C-alpha cells in the first residue's frame, strides 16, 4: 500500500489509550495505523512527540457583527491562521442572524466570508435572534439539511433574548429535525437590575462589569434552560459555564440521563475578576460575559473538567481591539456596559489547557484529547474528524510536550493588539498541524494557502433512546394527545 505521507515514531494519543506507532495517510485520510509503516512520499519524524487529533475550536466569533453592529477584528483568514498556530485543524465559528434577516441570507453572507479565506476546514453554528414562523418552519430546516446542525440562542441581551416561549419553539424545531441548541444562559432581568443600581451609584468603571452579572444569574438561567429542554425532550449545549453552581446543574442533569452538554473556557480557568481592576481602562481587556470569577471557581471548574461535566474547553474567541475600532467604539472612557464584550484566545486555548491541565496534573492526556477535539466532533456531528482511526480525515497536531514558551500577542497570529494570556509561561506546544493530510503550520511557519479550507457538512444530532421525557408529552400517559406537528 502506498502512502502520500507517513508520520512515524510518535506517541499516538486517543481519549482511551496511547502507543508509539506510525500513521499512513492517503488522499487526505488516515489509511493505516501500525507499529511501523515503511515508505511514503513524505515522511514526518514525530519521535519524542505526541501525535494528537487536530483541535476542533467549537466556539469562536469570526468576521461576525455583534447585535450592536460592531465587527470582530478577525476575519476567516486571520482567525483560521491563529487557530492553526494553536493546534487546531478545523473550527466552527458562529453565523449570526440579525433581527429581520433570513437564515438563507445569513448563510450566504458567511459563505462569502469563509470560503475565500479560511486555511482550515470550517462549519457554522447559527445564532438565531429572530425566530419568525418562516424561520422555524422553512429556513432552519433548510440549514439543517445542508449540514448546519447546531445553533445558539440567548437568554440575555435585549436584542438577542428570545424569552422562554421563544426558547421552547426553537427547542421543538431542533428536536424534530436533529439539531442541537446552544444557549448563553444568564438571567437578563437580574443583570439589568444590577446595571441600573450600579449606574445610579456612578459605578461604571470596567471592574464593575464583573459585579453586574452575578453568579446566581448564570445558575438560574442554566436551571431554567435545562427545564425548558426537558419539557420539549431536546438536546441542549450550555456554552461558557463560569460558575460552580452552573456546572453542578449540568452534572446533575447528565447524571439523570438528560442530553445536556456543556463547555467552559480557558479564561475562567486562568483569570479572575481582579484582572478587571487594573489601572485606567486596562480592565476593559478582560470584559467578557459571563464575567471572570475567582480562584475558588477556577478550582471547581477544573474539577468538573476532570470528572466529565464538560464536553469541551472552548475559547469563545471574541476579538475586539483595544482601540476605537473595538473595545472603545463608544468612547475612550465609556461605561462598562458600552465597552465591547469579549476577549481573544483561539491560539492560546490548547497550549493553556495542555500546560495547566496535563502538565500541571489537573487532567490526563486522554482527557485533553477529548476536551480539545474528540468530544466536539461527536457532539457536533463532525463524523470524519476528532479521532485517529482509519478512514478519518488526517487532521493531526504533533505536539512537543516539553517546549516552553512565554505567551505574547505577536505569537497569536491574529488581528488583535493584545492577548489576555500575555506573559504566561506555558509548557507543551503544537509544532506541526495537518488538515486532511496537508501541512498547515510547521516549524513556526504558515504553509497553507488562503481559502484552501472546506465547509464541513455535519451530521444530525441524535438523542439516545433512554433520554427521559415528561409524561405530559407522552401519548401513553397524556390521554393519547399528540401535540407535535
Coordinates of C-alpha atoms in Angstrom, one line a residue:
X1 CA 0.0 0.0 0.0
X2 CA 1.4 3.4 -1.0
X3 CA 1.0 6.5 1.2
X4 CA 1.2 10.2 0.5
X5 CA 2.5 10.8 4.0
X6 CA 3.8 8.7 6.9
X7 CA 4.0 10.2 10.4
X8 CA 6.4 7.9 12.2
X9 CA 7.8 7.3 15.7
X10 CA 5.4 9.4 17.6
X11 CA 3.2 8.7 20.6
X12 CA -0.3 8.5 19.2
X13 CA -2.9 9.5 21.7
X14 CA -6.7 8.9 21.9
X15 CA -9.0 9.6 24.8
X16 CA -8.7 6.0 25.9
X17 CA -5.1 5.0 25.2
X18 CA -1.7 5.8 23.7
X19 CA 1.0 3.9 21.9
X20 CA 4.2 4.5 19.9
X21 CA 3.5 3.9 16.2
X22 CA 3.1 5.2 12.7
X23 CA 0.2 6.7 10.7
X24 CA -0.1 6.2 7.0
X25 CA -2.1 8.9 5.1
X26 CA -3.5 8.7 1.6
X27 CA -5.8 11.1 -0.2
X28 CA -6.3 13.3 2.8
X29 CA -7.4 10.4 5.1
X30 CA -5.8 8.1 7.6
X31 CA -5.3 4.9 5.7
X32 CA -3.3 2.8 8.2
X33 CA -2.0 2.6 11.8
X34 CA 0.8 0.3 12.6
X35 CA 3.9 -0.2 14.8
X36 CA 6.0 0.6 11.7
X37 CA 4.9 1.8 8.2
X38 CA 7.7 2.0 5.6
X39 CA 7.7 4.2 2.6
X40 CA 5.5 7.2 2.0
X41 CA 6.1 10.1 -0.5
X42 CA 6.8 12.3 2.6
X43 CA 7.9 11.1 6.0
X44 CA 7.4 13.2 9.1
X45 CA 9.5 12.3 12.1
X46 CA 7.5 12.6 15.3
X47 CA 10.0 10.9 17.6
X48 CA 9.7 12.2 21.2
X49 CA 6.5 14.0 20.3
X50 CA 2.8 13.5 20.8
X51 CA 0.5 12.8 17.8
X52 CA -3.0 14.0 18.6
X53 CA -6.2 14.6 16.7
X54 CA -6.2 18.2 15.5
X55 CA -8.1 20.5 17.8
X56 CA -11.6 21.5 16.9
X57 CA -12.4 25.0 18.1
X58 CA -16.2 24.9 18.6
X59 CA -16.8 28.4 19.9
X60 CA -15.4 31.4 18.1
X61 CA -16.7 34.7 16.7
X62 CA -15.0 35.3 13.3
X63 CA -16.0 38.0 10.9
X64 CA -19.2 38.5 12.9
X65 CA -21.1 41.6 13.7
X66 CA -22.4 42.0 17.2
X67 CA -26.1 42.8 17.8
X68 CA -24.9 46.5 18.0
X69 CA -23.2 46.2 14.6
X70 CA -19.6 46.0 15.7
X71 CA -17.4 43.7 13.6
X72 CA -14.8 41.4 15.2
X73 CA -11.2 42.1 14.4
X74 CA -10.5 38.7 12.9
X75 CA -11.8 37.6 9.5
X76 CA -11.7 34.0 8.3
X77 CA -8.1 34.3 7.2
X78 CA -6.5 35.7 10.4
X79 CA -8.9 33.7 12.6
X80 CA -8.2 30.4 10.9
X81 CA -4.4 31.1 10.8
X82 CA -4.5 31.9 14.6
X83 CA -6.5 28.7 15.2
X84 CA -4.0 26.7 13.3
X85 CA -1.0 28.0 15.2
X86 CA -2.8 27.0 18.3
X87 CA -3.0 23.4 17.3
X88 CA -6.5 23.4 15.6
X89 CA -7.2 21.7 12.3
X90 CA -10.9 22.8 12.0
X91 CA -13.3 25.2 13.7
X92 CA -17.0 26.1 14.0
X93 CA -17.5 29.8 14.3
X94 CA -20.9 31.5 14.6
X95 CA -23.0 32.8 11.7
X96 CA -25.2 35.5 13.3
X97 CA -28.8 36.3 12.3
X98 CA -29.7 39.9 13.0
X99 CA -33.4 40.7 13.6
X100 CA -35.3 40.9 10.3
X101 CA -32.7 38.8 8.4
X102 CA -33.4 35.5 6.8
X103 CA -31.3 32.5 7.7
X104 CA -30.7 31.9 4.0
X105 CA -29.1 35.4 3.7
X106 CA -27.0 34.7 6.9
X107 CA -25.5 31.6 5.4
X108 CA -24.8 33.2 2.1
X109 CA -23.1 36.1 3.8
X110 CA -20.8 33.8 5.9
X111 CA -20.1 31.5 2.9
X112 CA -18.8 34.6 1.2
X113 CA -16.6 35.4 4.2
X114 CA -15.3 31.9 4.9
X115 CA -14.8 30.1 1.6
X116 CA -12.3 32.6 0.0
X117 CA -10.3 33.0 3.2
X118 CA -10.2 30.1 5.6
X119 CA -7.0 28.0 5.7
X120 CA -8.8 25.4 7.9
X121 CA -12.0 23.3 7.4
X122 CA -14.9 25.0 8.9
X123 CA -18.6 24.8 9.7
X124 CA -21.0 27.3 11.4
X125 CA -23.3 27.4 14.4
X126 CA -26.2 29.7 13.5
X127 CA -27.1 32.4 16.0
X128 CA -30.9 32.9 16.0
X129 CA -32.3 36.2 17.3
X130 CA -35.5 36.4 15.2
X131 CA -37.4 33.0 15.2
X132 CA -40.3 34.2 13.0
X133 CA -42.7 31.5 11.8
X134 CA -40.9 31.2 8.4
X135 CA -37.6 30.8 10.1
X136 CA -38.9 28.0 12.2
X137 CA -40.8 26.2 9.5
X138 CA -38.7 26.7 6.4
X139 CA -35.4 28.4 6.9
X140 CA -33.9 26.4 9.7
X141 CA -34.8 23.0 8.2
X142 CA -33.0 24.1 5.0
X143 CA -30.0 25.0 7.1
X144 CA -30.1 21.6 8.8
X145 CA -30.4 19.8 5.5
X146 CA -27.2 21.5 4.4
X147 CA -25.4 20.2 7.5
X148 CA -25.5 23.2 9.8
X149 CA -27.0 21.2 12.6
X150 CA -26.5 23.5 15.6
X151 CA -27.5 27.0 16.6
X152 CA -27.2 29.3 19.5
X153 CA -29.8 31.3 21.3
X154 CA -29.5 33.9 24.1
X155 CA -31.3 34.3 27.4
X156 CA -29.8 37.8 27.9
X157 CA -29.2 41.0 25.9
X158 CA -32.4 42.8 24.8
X159 CA -31.6 42.5 21.1
X160 CA -31.0 38.7 21.4
X161 CA -33.1 37.4 24.2
X162 CA -35.9 35.1 22.9
X163 CA -37.8 34.6 26.2
X164 CA -38.9 31.3 27.5
X165 CA -41.7 30.9 24.8
X166 CA -39.2 31.6 22.0
X167 CA -36.8 29.1 23.5
X168 CA -39.5 26.4 23.6
X169 CA -40.4 27.0 20.0
X170 CA -36.8 26.7 18.8
X171 CA -36.0 23.7 21.0
X172 CA -39.0 22.0 19.5
X173 CA -37.7 22.6 16.0
X174 CA -34.3 21.3 16.9
X175 CA -35.8 18.1 18.4
X176 CA -37.9 17.5 15.3
X177 CA -35.0 18.0 12.8
X178 CA -32.0 16.6 14.6
X179 CA -30.3 19.8 15.6
X180 CA -28.6 20.9 18.8
X181 CA -29.5 24.1 20.6
X182 CA -26.7 26.0 22.3
X183 CA -27.6 28.6 24.9
X184 CA -25.9 31.6 26.5
X185 CA -27.6 31.3 29.9
X186 CA -27.8 34.4 32.1
X187 CA -30.9 35.9 33.7
X188 CA -31.5 39.1 31.7
X189 CA -33.6 40.9 34.3
X190 CA -31.1 40.2 37.1
X191 CA -28.4 41.8 35.0
X192 CA -30.5 44.8 34.0
X193 CA -31.4 45.3 37.6
X194 CA -27.8 45.2 38.7
X195 CA -26.8 47.6 35.9
X196 CA -29.4 50.1 36.9
X197 CA -28.2 50.0 40.6
X198 CA -24.6 50.4 39.7
X199 CA -25.3 53.2 37.2
X200 CA -27.3 55.1 39.9
X201 CA -24.3 54.9 42.2
X202 CA -21.9 56.1 39.5
X203 CA -20.1 52.8 39.4
X204 CA -19.3 52.3 35.8
X205 CA -15.5 51.5 35.6
X206 CA -14.6 48.2 33.9
X207 CA -14.2 46.3 37.1
X208 CA -17.9 46.7 37.9
X209 CA -18.8 44.6 34.8
X210 CA -17.9 41.5 37.0
X211 CA -20.3 42.6 39.7
X212 CA -23.1 43.4 37.3
X213 CA -23.5 39.8 36.2
X214 CA -23.7 37.8 39.4
X215 CA -23.0 34.0 39.5
X216 CA -26.6 33.4 40.5
X217 CA -27.8 34.9 37.3
X218 CA -26.0 32.2 35.4
X219 CA -27.1 29.4 37.7
X220 CA -30.8 30.5 37.5
X221 CA -30.7 30.6 33.7
X222 CA -28.9 27.2 33.3
X223 CA -31.6 25.7 35.6
X224 CA -34.3 27.2 33.5
X225 CA -32.8 26.2 30.2
X226 CA -32.4 22.6 31.3
X227 CA -36.1 22.6 32.4
X228 CA -37.2 24.0 29.0
X229 CA -35.2 21.5 27.1
X230 CA -36.5 18.7 29.3
X231 CA -40.1 19.7 28.7
X232 CA -39.6 19.5 24.9
X233 CA -37.3 16.5 25.1
X234 CA -34.5 18.3 23.2
X235 CA -30.7 18.2 23.4
X236 CA -29.0 21.3 25.0
X237 CA -25.5 22.6 25.0
X238 CA -24.7 25.2 27.7
X239 CA -21.9 27.5 26.5
X240 CA -19.1 29.1 28.6
X241 CA -20.1 27.8 32.0
X242 CA -18.4 30.1 34.5
X243 CA -19.7 29.1 37.9
X244 CA -19.6 26.0 40.2
X245 CA -23.4 26.2 40.6
X246 CA -23.9 26.1 36.9
X247 CA -21.5 23.2 36.4
X248 CA -23.3 21.3 39.2
X249 CA -26.6 21.7 37.5
X250 CA -25.1 20.3 34.3
X251 CA -23.6 17.4 36.1
X252 CA -26.9 16.6 37.8
X253 CA -28.8 16.7 34.5
X254 CA -26.3 14.4 32.9
X255 CA -26.5 12.0 35.8
X256 CA -30.2 12.0 35.3
X257 CA -29.7 10.9 31.7
X258 CA -30.7 14.2 30.1
X259 CA -29.0 15.0 26.8
X260 CA -27.3 18.1 28.2
X261 CA -23.8 19.1 27.1
X262 CA -21.5 22.0 28.3
X263 CA -18.2 23.7 27.9
X264 CA -16.1 26.1 29.9
X265 CA -13.3 28.4 28.6
X266 CA -9.6 29.0 29.5
X267 CA -10.3 32.5 30.7
X268 CA -12.5 31.1 33.5
X269 CA -9.7 28.7 34.5
X270 CA -6.8 31.2 34.2
X271 CA -8.1 34.7 35.1
X272 CA -10.2 36.3 37.9
X273 CA -12.3 39.4 38.4
X274 CA -9.2 41.0 39.8
X275 CA -7.9 41.3 36.3
X276 CA -10.7 43.9 35.6
X277 CA -9.4 46.0 38.4
X278 CA -6.4 47.4 36.6
X279 CA -5.2 51.0 36.2
X280 CA -7.2 53.3 33.9
X281 CA -9.1 51.4 31.3
X282 CA -6.8 48.3 31.2
X283 CA -9.5 46.3 32.8
X284 CA -11.6 46.6 29.6
X285 CA -9.3 44.0 28.0
X286 CA -10.9 41.4 30.4
X287 CA -14.5 42.2 29.9
X288 CA -16.4 39.1 28.7
X289 CA -19.7 37.6 29.5
X290 CA -20.3 35.7 31.7
X291 CA -17.6 37.6 33.6
X292 CA -14.4 36.3 35.2
X293 CA -15.0 35.0 38.7
X294 CA -12.5 33.9 41.5
X295 CA -9.9 31.3 42.4
X296 CA -12.4 29.1 44.2
X297 CA -14.4 29.0 40.9
X298 CA -11.3 28.0 39.0
X299 CA -10.7 25.1 41.2
X300 CA -14.3 23.9 40.9
X301 CA -14.2 24.2 37.1
X302 CA -11.0 22.2 36.8
X303 CA -12.7 19.5 38.9
X304 CA -15.6 19.4 36.5
X305 CA -13.3 19.3 33.5
X306 CA -11.6 16.3 35.1
X307 CA -14.8 14.4 36.1
X308 CA -16.6 14.8 32.8
X309 CA -19.1 17.5 33.3
X310 CA -17.7 19.5 30.3
X311 CA -17.6 18.1 26.8
X312 CA -15.1 20.7 25.7
X313 CA -13.0 23.6 26.7
X314 CA -13.5 26.3 24.0
X315 CA -12.0 29.7 23.5
X316 CA -15.1 31.9 23.0
X317 CA -12.7 33.9 20.8
X318 CA -14.4 37.4 20.5
X319 CA -11.6 39.7 19.2
X320 CA -12.2 43.4 19.7
X321 CA -9.1 45.5 19.6
X322 CA -8.1 47.8 22.5
X323 CA -8.9 50.9 20.5
X324 CA -11.8 52.9 18.9
X325 CA -12.4 50.1 16.4
X326 CA -13.1 47.6 19.2
X327 CA -13.4 48.0 22.9
X328 CA -13.8 51.8 22.8
X329 CA -16.1 52.1 19.8
X330 CA -18.4 54.2 22.0
X331 CA -15.7 56.3 23.5
X332 CA -12.3 56.0 25.3
X333 CA -14.0 56.4 28.7
X334 CA -17.2 54.5 28.0
X335 CA -19.0 53.0 31.0
X336 CA -18.6 49.2 31.2
X337 CA -22.0 48.3 29.5
X338 CA -20.9 50.2 26.4
X339 CA -17.4 48.5 26.2
X340 CA -17.3 45.8 23.5
X341 CA -17.8 42.4 25.2
X342 CA -15.3 39.6 24.7
X343 CA -11.6 38.7 24.5
X344 CA -9.3 36.8 22.1
X345 CA -8.0 33.3 22.8
X346 CA -8.2 31.0 19.8
X347 CA -4.5 30.4 19.6
X348 CA -3.9 30.2 23.4
X349 CA -6.7 27.7 24.1
X350 CA -4.9 24.4 23.6
X351 CA -1.4 25.4 24.8
X352 CA -3.0 26.8 28.0
X353 CA -5.1 23.7 28.5
X354 CA -2.2 21.4 27.9
X355 CA 0.2 23.2 30.2
X356 CA -2.1 24.0 33.1
X357 CA -4.2 20.8 32.6
X358 CA -1.9 18.0 31.5
X359 CA 1.5 19.2 32.7
X360 CA 0.1 20.5 36.0
X361 CA -1.6 17.2 36.6
X362 CA -5.2 18.5 36.6
X363 CA -6.4 16.4 33.7
X364 CA -4.9 13.4 31.8
X365 CA -3.6 13.5 28.3
X366 CA -6.6 11.4 27.2
X367 CA -8.9 13.9 28.7
X368 CA -7.0 16.7 26.9
X369 CA -7.7 14.9 23.6
X370 CA -11.4 14.5 24.5
X371 CA -11.8 18.2 25.6
X372 CA -9.9 19.6 22.7
X373 CA -11.2 17.6 19.8
X374 CA -12.9 14.2 20.1
X375 CA -16.0 15.3 22.1
X376 CA -16.6 18.3 19.9
X377 CA -16.5 16.1 16.8
X378 CA -19.0 13.7 18.4
X379 CA -21.4 16.3 19.8
X380 CA -21.5 18.5 16.7
X381 CA -21.6 15.7 14.1
X382 CA -18.2 16.0 12.5
X383 CA -18.1 12.3 11.8
X384 CA -14.8 12.3 9.9
X385 CA -12.8 14.4 12.4
X386 CA -11.6 14.2 16.0
X387 CA -10.1 10.7 16.0
X388 CA -7.0 8.9 14.8
X389 CA -8.6 6.0 13.1
X390 CA -8.5 4.5 9.6
X391 CA -11.0 6.3 7.3
X392 CA -11.0 9.6 9.3
X393 CA -9.7 12.9 7.9
X394 CA -6.0 13.2 8.5
X395 CA -6.5 16.1 10.9
X396 CA -3.5 15.8 13.2
X397 CA -1.5 18.0 15.6
X398 CA 2.0 17.0 16.5
X399 CA 3.0 18.4 19.9
X400 CA 6.3 18.9 21.6
X401 CA 5.3 18.2 25.2
X402 CA 8.5 19.8 26.7
X403 CA 8.8 23.0 24.7
X404 CA 8.2 26.0 27.0
X405 CA 7.3 29.5 25.7
X406 CA 6.1 32.8 27.1
X407 CA 2.8 33.9 25.6
X408 CA 2.9 37.2 23.6
X409 CA 0.4 39.0 21.5
X410 CA 2.7 38.7 18.4
X411 CA 2.7 34.9 18.7
X412 CA -1.1 34.7 18.5
X413 CA -1.1 35.4 14.7
X414 CA -4.5 37.1 14.9
X415 CA -5.6 40.6 14.1
X416 CA -5.6 41.7 17.7
X417 CA -3.3 44.1 19.6
X418 CA -3.4 42.2 22.9
X419 CA -3.8 38.8 24.5
X420 CA -5.3 38.3 28.0
X421 CA -2.7 35.5 28.4
X422 CA 0.3 37.8 27.9
X423 CA 3.4 36.7 29.9
X424 CA 2.1 33.3 30.9
X425 CA 4.8 30.6 30.8
X426 CA 3.4 27.5 29.2
X427 CA 4.8 24.1 28.6
X428 CA 3.7 22.0 25.6
X429 CA 3.2 23.4 22.1
X430 CA 1.9 22.2 18.7
X431 CA 4.8 22.2 16.2
X432 CA 3.1 20.7 13.2
X433 CA -0.6 20.8 12.2
X434 CA -2.2 18.9 9.3
X435 CA -5.7 19.3 7.9
X436 CA -6.8 16.5 5.6
X437 CA -3.1 15.4 5.3
X438 CA -1.9 18.8 4.2
X439 CA 0.6 20.7 6.4
X440 CA -0.9 24.0 7.6
X441 CA 1.7 25.0 10.2
X442 CA 5.2 23.6 10.6
X443 CA 8.2 24.9 12.5
X444 CA 6.5 28.2 13.3
X445 CA 5.6 29.0 9.7
X446 CA 2.3 29.0 7.9
X447 CA 2.3 26.6 4.9
X448 CA -1.3 26.8 3.8
X449 CA -2.9 28.9 1.1
X450 CA -5.8 31.3 1.8
X451 CA -9.1 29.7 1.0
X452 CA -8.0 26.0 1.0
X453 CA -10.3 25.1 3.9
X454 CA -13.5 23.3 3.1
X455 CA -17.0 23.6 4.5
X456 CA -17.9 20.6 6.7
X457 CA -21.5 19.4 6.5
X458 CA -22.3 17.9 9.9
X459 CA -24.4 15.0 10.8
X460 CA -27.7 15.4 12.7
X461 CA -27.7 15.5 16.5
X462 CA -29.3 12.3 17.8
X463 CA -30.8 11.9 21.3
X464 CA -30.3 8.5 22.8
X465 CA -33.4 6.3 23.2
X466 CA -33.2 6.4 27.0
X467 CA -33.5 10.2 27.3
X468 CA -36.2 11.0 29.9
X469 CA -39.4 12.7 28.7
X470 CA -42.1 14.4 30.7
X471 CA -45.3 12.5 31.0
X472 CA -47.4 15.4 29.7
X473 CA -45.8 14.9 26.2
X474 CA -46.0 11.1 26.2
X475 CA -49.2 9.9 24.4
X476 CA -49.1 6.8 26.5
X477 CA -49.5 9.0 29.6
X478 CA -51.4 12.1 28.4
X479 CA -54.7 10.6 27.2
X480 CA -53.3 10.0 23.7
X481 CA -52.7 13.6 22.9
X482 CA -50.1 14.0 20.1
X483 CA -49.1 17.7 20.2
X484 CA -46.2 17.6 17.8
X485 CA -46.9 18.9 14.3

